[in-house]
PDB file of C-alpha atoms in Angstrom:
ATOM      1  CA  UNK X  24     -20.685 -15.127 -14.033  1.00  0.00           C
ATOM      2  CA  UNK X  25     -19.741 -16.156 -10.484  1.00  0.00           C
ATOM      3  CA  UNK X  26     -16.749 -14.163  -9.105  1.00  0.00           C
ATOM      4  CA  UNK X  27     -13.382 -15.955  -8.512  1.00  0.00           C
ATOM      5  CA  UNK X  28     -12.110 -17.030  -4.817  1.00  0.00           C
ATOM      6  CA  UNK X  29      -9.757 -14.596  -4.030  1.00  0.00           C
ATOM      7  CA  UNK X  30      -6.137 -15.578  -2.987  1.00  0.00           C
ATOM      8  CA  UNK X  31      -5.977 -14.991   0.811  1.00  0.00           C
ATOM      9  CA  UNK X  32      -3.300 -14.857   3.472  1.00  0.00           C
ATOM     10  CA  UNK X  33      -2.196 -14.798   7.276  1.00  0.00           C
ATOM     11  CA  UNK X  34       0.658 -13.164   8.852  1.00  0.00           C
ATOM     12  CA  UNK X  35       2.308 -15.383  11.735  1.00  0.00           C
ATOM     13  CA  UNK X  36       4.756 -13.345  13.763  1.00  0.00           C
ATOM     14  CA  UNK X  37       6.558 -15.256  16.112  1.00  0.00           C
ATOM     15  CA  UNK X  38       8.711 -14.373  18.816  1.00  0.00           C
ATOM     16  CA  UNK X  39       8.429 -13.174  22.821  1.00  0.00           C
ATOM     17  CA  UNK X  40      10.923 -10.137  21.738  1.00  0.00           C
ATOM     18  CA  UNK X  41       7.474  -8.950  20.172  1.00  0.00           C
ATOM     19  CA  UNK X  42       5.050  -9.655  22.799  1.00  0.00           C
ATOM     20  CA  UNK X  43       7.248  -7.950  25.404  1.00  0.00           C
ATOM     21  CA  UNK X  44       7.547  -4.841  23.014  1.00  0.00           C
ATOM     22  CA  UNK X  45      11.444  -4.975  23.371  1.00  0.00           C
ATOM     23  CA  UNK X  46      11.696  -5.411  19.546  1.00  0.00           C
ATOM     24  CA  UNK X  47       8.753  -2.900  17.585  1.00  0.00           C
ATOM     25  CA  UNK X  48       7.764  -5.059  14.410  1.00  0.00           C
ATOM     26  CA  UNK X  49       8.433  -3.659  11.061  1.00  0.00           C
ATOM     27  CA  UNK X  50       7.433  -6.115   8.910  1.00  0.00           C
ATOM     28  CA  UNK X  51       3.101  -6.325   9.495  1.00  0.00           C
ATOM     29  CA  UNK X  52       3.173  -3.152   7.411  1.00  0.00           C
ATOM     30  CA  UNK X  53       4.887  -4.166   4.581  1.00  0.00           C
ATOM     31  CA  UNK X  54       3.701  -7.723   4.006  1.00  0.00           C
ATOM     32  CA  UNK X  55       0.341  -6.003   3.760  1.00  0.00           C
ATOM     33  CA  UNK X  56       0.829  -3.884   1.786  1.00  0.00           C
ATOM     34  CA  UNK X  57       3.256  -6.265  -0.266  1.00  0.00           C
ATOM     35  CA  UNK X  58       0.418  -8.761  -1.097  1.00  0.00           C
ATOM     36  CA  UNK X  59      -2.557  -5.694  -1.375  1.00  0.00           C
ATOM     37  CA  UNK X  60      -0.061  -4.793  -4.258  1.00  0.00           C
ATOM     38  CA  UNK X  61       0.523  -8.529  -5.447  1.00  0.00           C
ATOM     39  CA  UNK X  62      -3.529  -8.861  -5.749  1.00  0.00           C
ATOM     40  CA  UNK X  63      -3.513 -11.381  -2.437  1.00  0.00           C
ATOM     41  CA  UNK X  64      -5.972 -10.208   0.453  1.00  0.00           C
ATOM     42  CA  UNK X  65      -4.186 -10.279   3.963  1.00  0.00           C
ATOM     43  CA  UNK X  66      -7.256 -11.458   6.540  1.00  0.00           C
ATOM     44  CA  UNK X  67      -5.554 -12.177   9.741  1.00  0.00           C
ATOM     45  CA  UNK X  68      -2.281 -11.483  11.650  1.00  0.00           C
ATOM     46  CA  UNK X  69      -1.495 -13.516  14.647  1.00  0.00           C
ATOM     47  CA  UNK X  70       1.741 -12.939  16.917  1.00  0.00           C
ATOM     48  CA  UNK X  71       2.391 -16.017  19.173  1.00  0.00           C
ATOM     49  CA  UNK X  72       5.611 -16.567  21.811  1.00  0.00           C
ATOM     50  CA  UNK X  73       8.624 -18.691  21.296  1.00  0.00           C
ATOM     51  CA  UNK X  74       6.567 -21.697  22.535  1.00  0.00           C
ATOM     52  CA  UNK X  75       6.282 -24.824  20.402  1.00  0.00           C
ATOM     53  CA  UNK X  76       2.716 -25.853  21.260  1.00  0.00           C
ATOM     54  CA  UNK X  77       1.791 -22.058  20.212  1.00  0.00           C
ATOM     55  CA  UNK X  78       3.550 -21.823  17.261  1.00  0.00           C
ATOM     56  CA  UNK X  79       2.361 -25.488  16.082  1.00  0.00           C
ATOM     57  CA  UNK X  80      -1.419 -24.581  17.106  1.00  0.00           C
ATOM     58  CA  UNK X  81      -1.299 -21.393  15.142  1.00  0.00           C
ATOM     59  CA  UNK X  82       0.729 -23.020  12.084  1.00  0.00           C
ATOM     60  CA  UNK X  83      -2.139 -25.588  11.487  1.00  0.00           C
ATOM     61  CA  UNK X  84      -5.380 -23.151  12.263  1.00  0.00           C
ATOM     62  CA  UNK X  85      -3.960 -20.332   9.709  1.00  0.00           C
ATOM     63  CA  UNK X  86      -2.544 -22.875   7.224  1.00  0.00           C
ATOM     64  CA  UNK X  87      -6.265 -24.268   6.914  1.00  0.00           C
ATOM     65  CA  UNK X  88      -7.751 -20.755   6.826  1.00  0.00           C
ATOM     66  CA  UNK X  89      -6.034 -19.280   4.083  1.00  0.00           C
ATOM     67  CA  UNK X  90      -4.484 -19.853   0.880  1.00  0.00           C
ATOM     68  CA  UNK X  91      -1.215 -18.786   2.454  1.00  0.00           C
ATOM     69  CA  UNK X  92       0.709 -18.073   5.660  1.00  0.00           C
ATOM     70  CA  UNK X  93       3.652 -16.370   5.922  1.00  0.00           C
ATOM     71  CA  UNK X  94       6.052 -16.429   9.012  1.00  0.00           C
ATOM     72  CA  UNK X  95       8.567 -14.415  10.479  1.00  0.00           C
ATOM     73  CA  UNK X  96      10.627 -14.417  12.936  1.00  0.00           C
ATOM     74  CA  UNK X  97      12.182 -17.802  14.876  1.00  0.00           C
ATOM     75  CA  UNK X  98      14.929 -19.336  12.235  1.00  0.00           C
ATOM     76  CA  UNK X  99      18.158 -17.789  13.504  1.00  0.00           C
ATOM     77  CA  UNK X 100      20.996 -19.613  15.271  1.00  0.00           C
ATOM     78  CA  UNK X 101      19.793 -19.520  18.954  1.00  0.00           C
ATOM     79  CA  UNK X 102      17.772 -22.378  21.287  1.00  0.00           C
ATOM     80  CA  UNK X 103      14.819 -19.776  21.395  1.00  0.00           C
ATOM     81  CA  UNK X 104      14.855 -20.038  16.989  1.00  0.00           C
ATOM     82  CA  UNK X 105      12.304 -23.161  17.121  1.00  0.00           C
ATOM     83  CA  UNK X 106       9.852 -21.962  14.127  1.00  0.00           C
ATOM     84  CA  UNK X 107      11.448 -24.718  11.475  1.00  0.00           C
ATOM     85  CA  UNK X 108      11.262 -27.536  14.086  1.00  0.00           C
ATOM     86  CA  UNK X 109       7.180 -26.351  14.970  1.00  0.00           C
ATOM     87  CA  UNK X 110       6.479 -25.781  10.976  1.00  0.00           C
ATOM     88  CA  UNK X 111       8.075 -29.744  10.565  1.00  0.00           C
ATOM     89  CA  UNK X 112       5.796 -30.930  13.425  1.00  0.00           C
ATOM     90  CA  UNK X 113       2.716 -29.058  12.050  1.00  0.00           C
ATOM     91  CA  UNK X 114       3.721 -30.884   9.302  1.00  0.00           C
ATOM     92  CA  UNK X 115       3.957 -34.429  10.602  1.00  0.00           C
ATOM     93  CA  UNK X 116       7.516 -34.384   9.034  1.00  0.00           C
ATOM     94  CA  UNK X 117      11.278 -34.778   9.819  1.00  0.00           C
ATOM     95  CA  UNK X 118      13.537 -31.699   9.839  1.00  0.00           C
ATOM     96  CA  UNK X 119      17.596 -32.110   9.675  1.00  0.00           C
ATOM     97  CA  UNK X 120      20.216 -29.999   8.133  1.00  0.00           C
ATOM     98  CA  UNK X 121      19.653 -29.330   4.650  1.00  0.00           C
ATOM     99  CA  UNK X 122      22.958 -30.062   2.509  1.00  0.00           C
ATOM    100  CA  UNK X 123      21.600 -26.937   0.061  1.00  0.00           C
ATOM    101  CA  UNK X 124      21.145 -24.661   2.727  1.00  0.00           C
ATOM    102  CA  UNK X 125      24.171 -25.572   4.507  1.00  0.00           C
ATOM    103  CA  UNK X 126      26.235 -24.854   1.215  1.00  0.00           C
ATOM    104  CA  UNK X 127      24.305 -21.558   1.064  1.00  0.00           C
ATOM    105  CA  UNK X 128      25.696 -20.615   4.834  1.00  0.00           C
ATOM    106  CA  UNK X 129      29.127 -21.629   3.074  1.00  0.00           C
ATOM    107  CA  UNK X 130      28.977 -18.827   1.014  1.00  0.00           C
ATOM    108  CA  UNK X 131      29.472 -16.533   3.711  1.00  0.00           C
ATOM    109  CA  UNK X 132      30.909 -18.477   6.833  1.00  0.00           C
ATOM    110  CA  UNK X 133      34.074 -20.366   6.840  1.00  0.00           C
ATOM    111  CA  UNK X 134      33.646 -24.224   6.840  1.00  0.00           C
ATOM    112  CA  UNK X 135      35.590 -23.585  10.033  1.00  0.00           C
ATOM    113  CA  UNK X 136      33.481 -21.757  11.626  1.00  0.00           C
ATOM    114  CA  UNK X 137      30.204 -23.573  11.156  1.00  0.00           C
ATOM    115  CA  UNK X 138      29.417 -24.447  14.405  1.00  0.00           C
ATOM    116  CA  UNK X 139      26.508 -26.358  15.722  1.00  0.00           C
ATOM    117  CA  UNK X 140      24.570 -22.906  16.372  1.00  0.00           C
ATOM    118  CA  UNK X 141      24.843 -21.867  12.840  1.00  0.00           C
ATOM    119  CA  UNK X 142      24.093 -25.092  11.390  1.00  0.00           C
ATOM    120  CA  UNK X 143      20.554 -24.257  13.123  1.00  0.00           C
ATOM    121  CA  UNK X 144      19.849 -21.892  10.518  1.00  0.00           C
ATOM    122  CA  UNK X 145      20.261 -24.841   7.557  1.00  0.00           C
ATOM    123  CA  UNK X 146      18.106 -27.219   9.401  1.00  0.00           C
ATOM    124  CA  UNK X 147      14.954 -27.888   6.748  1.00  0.00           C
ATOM    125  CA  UNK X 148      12.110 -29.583   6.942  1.00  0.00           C
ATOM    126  CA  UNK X 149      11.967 -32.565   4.846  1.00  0.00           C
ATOM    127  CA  UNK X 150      10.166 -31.451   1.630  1.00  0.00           C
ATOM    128  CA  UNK X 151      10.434 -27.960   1.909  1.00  0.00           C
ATOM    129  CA  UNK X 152      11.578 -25.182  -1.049  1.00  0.00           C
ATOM    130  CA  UNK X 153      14.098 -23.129  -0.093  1.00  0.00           C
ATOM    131  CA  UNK X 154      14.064 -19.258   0.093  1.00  0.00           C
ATOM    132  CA  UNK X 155      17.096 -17.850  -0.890  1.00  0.00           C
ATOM    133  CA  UNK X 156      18.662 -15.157   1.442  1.00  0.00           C
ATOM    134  CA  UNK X 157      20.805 -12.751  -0.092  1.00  0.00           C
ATOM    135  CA  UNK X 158      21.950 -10.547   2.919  1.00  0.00           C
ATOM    136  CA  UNK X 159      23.568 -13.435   5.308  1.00  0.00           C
ATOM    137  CA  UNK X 160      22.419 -16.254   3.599  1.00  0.00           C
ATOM    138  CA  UNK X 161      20.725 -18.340   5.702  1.00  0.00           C
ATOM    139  CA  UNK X 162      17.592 -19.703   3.901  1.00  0.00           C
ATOM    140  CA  UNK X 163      14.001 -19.290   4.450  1.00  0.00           C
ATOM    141  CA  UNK X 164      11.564 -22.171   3.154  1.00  0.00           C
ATOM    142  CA  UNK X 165       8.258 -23.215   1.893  1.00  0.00           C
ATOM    143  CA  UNK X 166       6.237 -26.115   2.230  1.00  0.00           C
ATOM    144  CA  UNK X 167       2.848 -26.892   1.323  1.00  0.00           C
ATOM    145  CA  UNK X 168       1.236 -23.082   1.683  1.00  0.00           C
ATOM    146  CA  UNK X 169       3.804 -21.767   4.931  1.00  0.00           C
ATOM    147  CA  UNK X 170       6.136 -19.280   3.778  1.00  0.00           C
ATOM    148  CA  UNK X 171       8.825 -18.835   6.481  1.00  0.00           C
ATOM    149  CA  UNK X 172      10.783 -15.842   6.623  1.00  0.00           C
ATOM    150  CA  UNK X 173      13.487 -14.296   8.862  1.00  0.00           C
ATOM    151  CA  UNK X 174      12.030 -11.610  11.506  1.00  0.00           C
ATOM    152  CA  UNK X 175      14.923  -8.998  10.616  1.00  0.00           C
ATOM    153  CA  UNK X 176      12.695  -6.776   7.950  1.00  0.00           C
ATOM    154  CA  UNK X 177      15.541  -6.432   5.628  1.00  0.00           C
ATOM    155  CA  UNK X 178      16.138 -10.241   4.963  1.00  0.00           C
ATOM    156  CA  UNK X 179      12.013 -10.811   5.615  1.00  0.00           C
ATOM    157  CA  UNK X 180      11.791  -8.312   2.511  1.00  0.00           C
ATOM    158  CA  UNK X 181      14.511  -9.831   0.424  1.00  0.00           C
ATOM    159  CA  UNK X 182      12.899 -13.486   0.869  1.00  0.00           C
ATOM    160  CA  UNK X 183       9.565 -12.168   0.005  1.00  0.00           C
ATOM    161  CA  UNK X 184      10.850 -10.568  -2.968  1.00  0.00           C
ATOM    162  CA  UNK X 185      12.182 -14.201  -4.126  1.00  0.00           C
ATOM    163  CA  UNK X 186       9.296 -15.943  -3.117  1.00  0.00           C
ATOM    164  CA  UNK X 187       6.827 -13.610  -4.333  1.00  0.00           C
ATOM    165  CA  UNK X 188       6.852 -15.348  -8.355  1.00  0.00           C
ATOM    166  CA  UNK X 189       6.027 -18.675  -6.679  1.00  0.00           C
ATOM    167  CA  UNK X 190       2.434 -17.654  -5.143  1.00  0.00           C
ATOM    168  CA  UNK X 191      -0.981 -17.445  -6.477  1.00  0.00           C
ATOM    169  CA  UNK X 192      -2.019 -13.986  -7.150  1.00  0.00           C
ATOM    170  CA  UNK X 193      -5.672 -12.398  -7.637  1.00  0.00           C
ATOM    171  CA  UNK X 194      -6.954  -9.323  -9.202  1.00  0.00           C
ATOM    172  CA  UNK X 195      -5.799  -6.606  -7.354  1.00  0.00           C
ATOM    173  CA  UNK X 196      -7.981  -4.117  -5.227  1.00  0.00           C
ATOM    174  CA  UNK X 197      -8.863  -0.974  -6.298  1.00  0.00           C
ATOM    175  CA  UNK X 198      -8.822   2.083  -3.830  1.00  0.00           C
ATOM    176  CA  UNK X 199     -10.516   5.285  -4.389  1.00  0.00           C
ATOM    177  CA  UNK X 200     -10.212   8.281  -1.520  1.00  0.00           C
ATOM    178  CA  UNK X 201     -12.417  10.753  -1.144  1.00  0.00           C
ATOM    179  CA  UNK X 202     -11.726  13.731   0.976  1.00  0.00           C
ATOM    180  CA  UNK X 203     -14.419  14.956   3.310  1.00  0.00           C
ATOM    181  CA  UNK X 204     -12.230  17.321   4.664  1.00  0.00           C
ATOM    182  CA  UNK X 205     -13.571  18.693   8.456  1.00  0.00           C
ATOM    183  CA  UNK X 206     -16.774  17.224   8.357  1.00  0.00           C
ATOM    184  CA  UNK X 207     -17.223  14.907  11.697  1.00  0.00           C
ATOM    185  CA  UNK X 208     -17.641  11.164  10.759  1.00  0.00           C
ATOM    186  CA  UNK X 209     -21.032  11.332  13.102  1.00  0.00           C
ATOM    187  CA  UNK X 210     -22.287  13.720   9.986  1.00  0.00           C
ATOM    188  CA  UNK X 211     -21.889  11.028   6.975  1.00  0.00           C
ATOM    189  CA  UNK X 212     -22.120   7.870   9.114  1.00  0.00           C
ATOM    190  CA  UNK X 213     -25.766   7.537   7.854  1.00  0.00           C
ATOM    191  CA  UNK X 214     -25.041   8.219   4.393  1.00  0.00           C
ATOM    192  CA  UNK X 215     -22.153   5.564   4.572  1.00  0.00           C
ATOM    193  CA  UNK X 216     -24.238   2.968   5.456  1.00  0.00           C
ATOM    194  CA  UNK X 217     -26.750   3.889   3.282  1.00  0.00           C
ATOM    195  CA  UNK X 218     -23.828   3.969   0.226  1.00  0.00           C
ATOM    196  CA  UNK X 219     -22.561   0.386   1.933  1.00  0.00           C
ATOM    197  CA  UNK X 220     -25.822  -1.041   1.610  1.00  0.00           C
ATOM    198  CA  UNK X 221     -26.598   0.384  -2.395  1.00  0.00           C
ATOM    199  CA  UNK X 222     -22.754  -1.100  -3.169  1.00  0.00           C
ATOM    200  CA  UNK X 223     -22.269  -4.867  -1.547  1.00  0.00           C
ATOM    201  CA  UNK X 224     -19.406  -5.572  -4.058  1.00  0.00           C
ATOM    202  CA  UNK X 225     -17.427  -2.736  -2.200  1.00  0.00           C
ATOM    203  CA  UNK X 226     -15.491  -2.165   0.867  1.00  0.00           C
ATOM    204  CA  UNK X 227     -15.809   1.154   2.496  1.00  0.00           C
ATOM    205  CA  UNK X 228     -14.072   2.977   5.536  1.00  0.00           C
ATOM    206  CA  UNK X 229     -13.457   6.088   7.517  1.00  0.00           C
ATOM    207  CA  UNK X 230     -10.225   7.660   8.337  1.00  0.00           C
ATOM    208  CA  UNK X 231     -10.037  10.451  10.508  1.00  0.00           C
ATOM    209  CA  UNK X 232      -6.710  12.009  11.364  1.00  0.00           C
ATOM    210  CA  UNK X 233      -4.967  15.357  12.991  1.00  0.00           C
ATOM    211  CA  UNK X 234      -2.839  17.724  10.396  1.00  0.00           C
ATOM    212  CA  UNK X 235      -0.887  20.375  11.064  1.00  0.00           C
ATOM    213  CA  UNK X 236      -4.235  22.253   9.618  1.00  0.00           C
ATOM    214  CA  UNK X 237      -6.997  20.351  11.588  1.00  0.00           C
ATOM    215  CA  UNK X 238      -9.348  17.753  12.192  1.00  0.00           C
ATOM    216  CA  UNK X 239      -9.390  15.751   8.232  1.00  0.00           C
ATOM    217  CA  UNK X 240     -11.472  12.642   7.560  1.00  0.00           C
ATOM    218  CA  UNK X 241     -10.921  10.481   4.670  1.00  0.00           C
ATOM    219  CA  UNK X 242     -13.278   8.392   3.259  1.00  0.00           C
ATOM    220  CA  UNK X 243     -12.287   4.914   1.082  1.00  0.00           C
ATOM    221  CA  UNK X 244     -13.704   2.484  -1.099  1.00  0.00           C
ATOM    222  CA  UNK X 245     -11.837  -0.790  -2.146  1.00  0.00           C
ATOM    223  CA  UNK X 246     -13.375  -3.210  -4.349  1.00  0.00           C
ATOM    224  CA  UNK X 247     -12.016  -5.352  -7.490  1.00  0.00           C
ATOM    225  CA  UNK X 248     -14.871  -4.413 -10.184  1.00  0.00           C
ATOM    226  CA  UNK X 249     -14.050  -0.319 -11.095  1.00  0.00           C
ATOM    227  CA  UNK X 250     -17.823   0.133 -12.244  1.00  0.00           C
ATOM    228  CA  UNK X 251     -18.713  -0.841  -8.969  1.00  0.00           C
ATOM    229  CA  UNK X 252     -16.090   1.241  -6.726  1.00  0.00           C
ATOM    230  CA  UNK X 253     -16.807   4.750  -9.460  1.00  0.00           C
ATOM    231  CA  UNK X 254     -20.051   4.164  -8.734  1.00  0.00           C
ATOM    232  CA  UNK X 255     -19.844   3.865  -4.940  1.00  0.00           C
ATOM    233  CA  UNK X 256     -17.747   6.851  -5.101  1.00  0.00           C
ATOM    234  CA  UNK X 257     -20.359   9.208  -6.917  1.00  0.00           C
ATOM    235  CA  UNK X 258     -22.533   8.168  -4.224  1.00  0.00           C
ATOM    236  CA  UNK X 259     -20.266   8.938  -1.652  1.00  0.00           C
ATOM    237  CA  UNK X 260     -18.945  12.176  -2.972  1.00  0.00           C
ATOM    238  CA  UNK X 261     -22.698  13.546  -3.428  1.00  0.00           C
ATOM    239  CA  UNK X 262     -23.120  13.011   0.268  1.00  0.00           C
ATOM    240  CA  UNK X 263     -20.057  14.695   0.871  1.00  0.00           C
ATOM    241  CA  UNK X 264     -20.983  18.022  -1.319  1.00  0.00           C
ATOM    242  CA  UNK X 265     -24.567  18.064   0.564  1.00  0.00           C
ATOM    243  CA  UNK X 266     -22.789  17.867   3.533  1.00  0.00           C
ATOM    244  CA  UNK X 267     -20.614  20.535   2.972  1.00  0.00           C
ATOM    245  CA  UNK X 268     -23.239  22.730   1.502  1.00  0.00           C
ATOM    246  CA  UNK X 269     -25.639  22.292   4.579  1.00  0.00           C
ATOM    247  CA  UNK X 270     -22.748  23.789   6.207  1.00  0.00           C
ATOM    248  CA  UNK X 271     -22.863  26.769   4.376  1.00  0.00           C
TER     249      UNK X 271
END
């Protein structure tokens, strides 16, 4: 039996506060590991400036690409905040304020007080789902497969948390580590490729790091079938013990 398609996804961060490294994203990380967890495989991560033509470009190439695309960063209340206007135009749709997302900004800001600026943050494009924001309120949205999301990682996490039951999901990836301790990865590269080779249904990689007690590498295999990634790591940890022993 053929294997299903897996459920795939880009990350669009948008925003020259990024590119400039005044502002250190925070939120890469977690959507990763956010849609590992959710069984949806994250292939490509793109971070573009507060320039419409870059924003649409990337909107329409990743949207294509992928089953999904999430967004963050670009829906606040300022004239650099364009990302709802350049998701409409990837579109080829209209955008105005949303009367459900401007009663959601009611909930926390006066009717007094809703000034042009924040009624920025309820203009929707025409067709879009909204994402509810429980921290200030102002909504993210969907449409077709673009998730947009606020840049600040609490309210990115909290949208993505209320989103999350809409999606498509996939079997999730299973990831076995196996310690190989202070052996050099020049020492098992061979027998990597070798395992890599034996195992096509599996993903493998090498991790080396500095501890407080030395040079470690760690070695991991990902894959969705569990006969395949045990027997991948067998392989692997065989290697490993020869290794070691040929040490003495």
């Amino acid at each position: 039996m053929s294997q299903p398609q897996p459920v795939t996804a880009a990350i669009l961060v948008i925003g020259d506060e990024i590119l400039s490294g005044r502002t250190k994203d925070k939120n890469i990380g977690y959507i990763a590991e956010y849609l590992t967890n959710s069984g949806i495989d994250l292939r490509e991560v793109r971070v573009v400036p507060d320039v419409a033509e870059e924003i649409v470009g990337a909107v329409n190439a990743l949207r294509a690409r992928y089953t999904y695309l999430f967004t963050t960063g670009g829906i606040g209340p300022t004239h650099d905040d364009i990302t709802a206007d350049c998701v409409a135009a990837a579109f080829g749709v209209g955008i105005d304020v949303d009367p459900r997302a401007r009663a959601m900004l009611l909930e926390r800001i006066a009717e007094a007080d809703l000034n042009e600026a924040r009624l920025r943050m309820a203009r929707i494009p025409f067709g879009a789902e909204l994402i509810e924001n429980p921290i200030s309120k102002a909504p993210g949205f969907m449409i077709g497969n673009v998730i947009v999301m606020a840049g600040v990682p609490s309210i990115m996490q909290a949208m993505l948390d209320r989103v999350a039951p809409r999606l498509r999901t996939g079997a999730r990836v299973i990831a076995e580590t196996i310690e190989a301790g202070a052996l050099p990865e020049g020492a098992y590269a061979a027998d990597l490729a070798t395992v890599a080779g034996a195992h096509p249904d599996v993903s493998i990689g090498s991790y080396p790091s500095m501890t407080p007690a030395g040079f470690r590498n760690q070695i991991v295999v990902r894959g969705r079938d569990a006969a395949a990634v045990a027997a991948a790591r067998r392989d692997i940890e065989a290697a490993v013990a020869r290794l070691h022993a040929a040490k003495g």
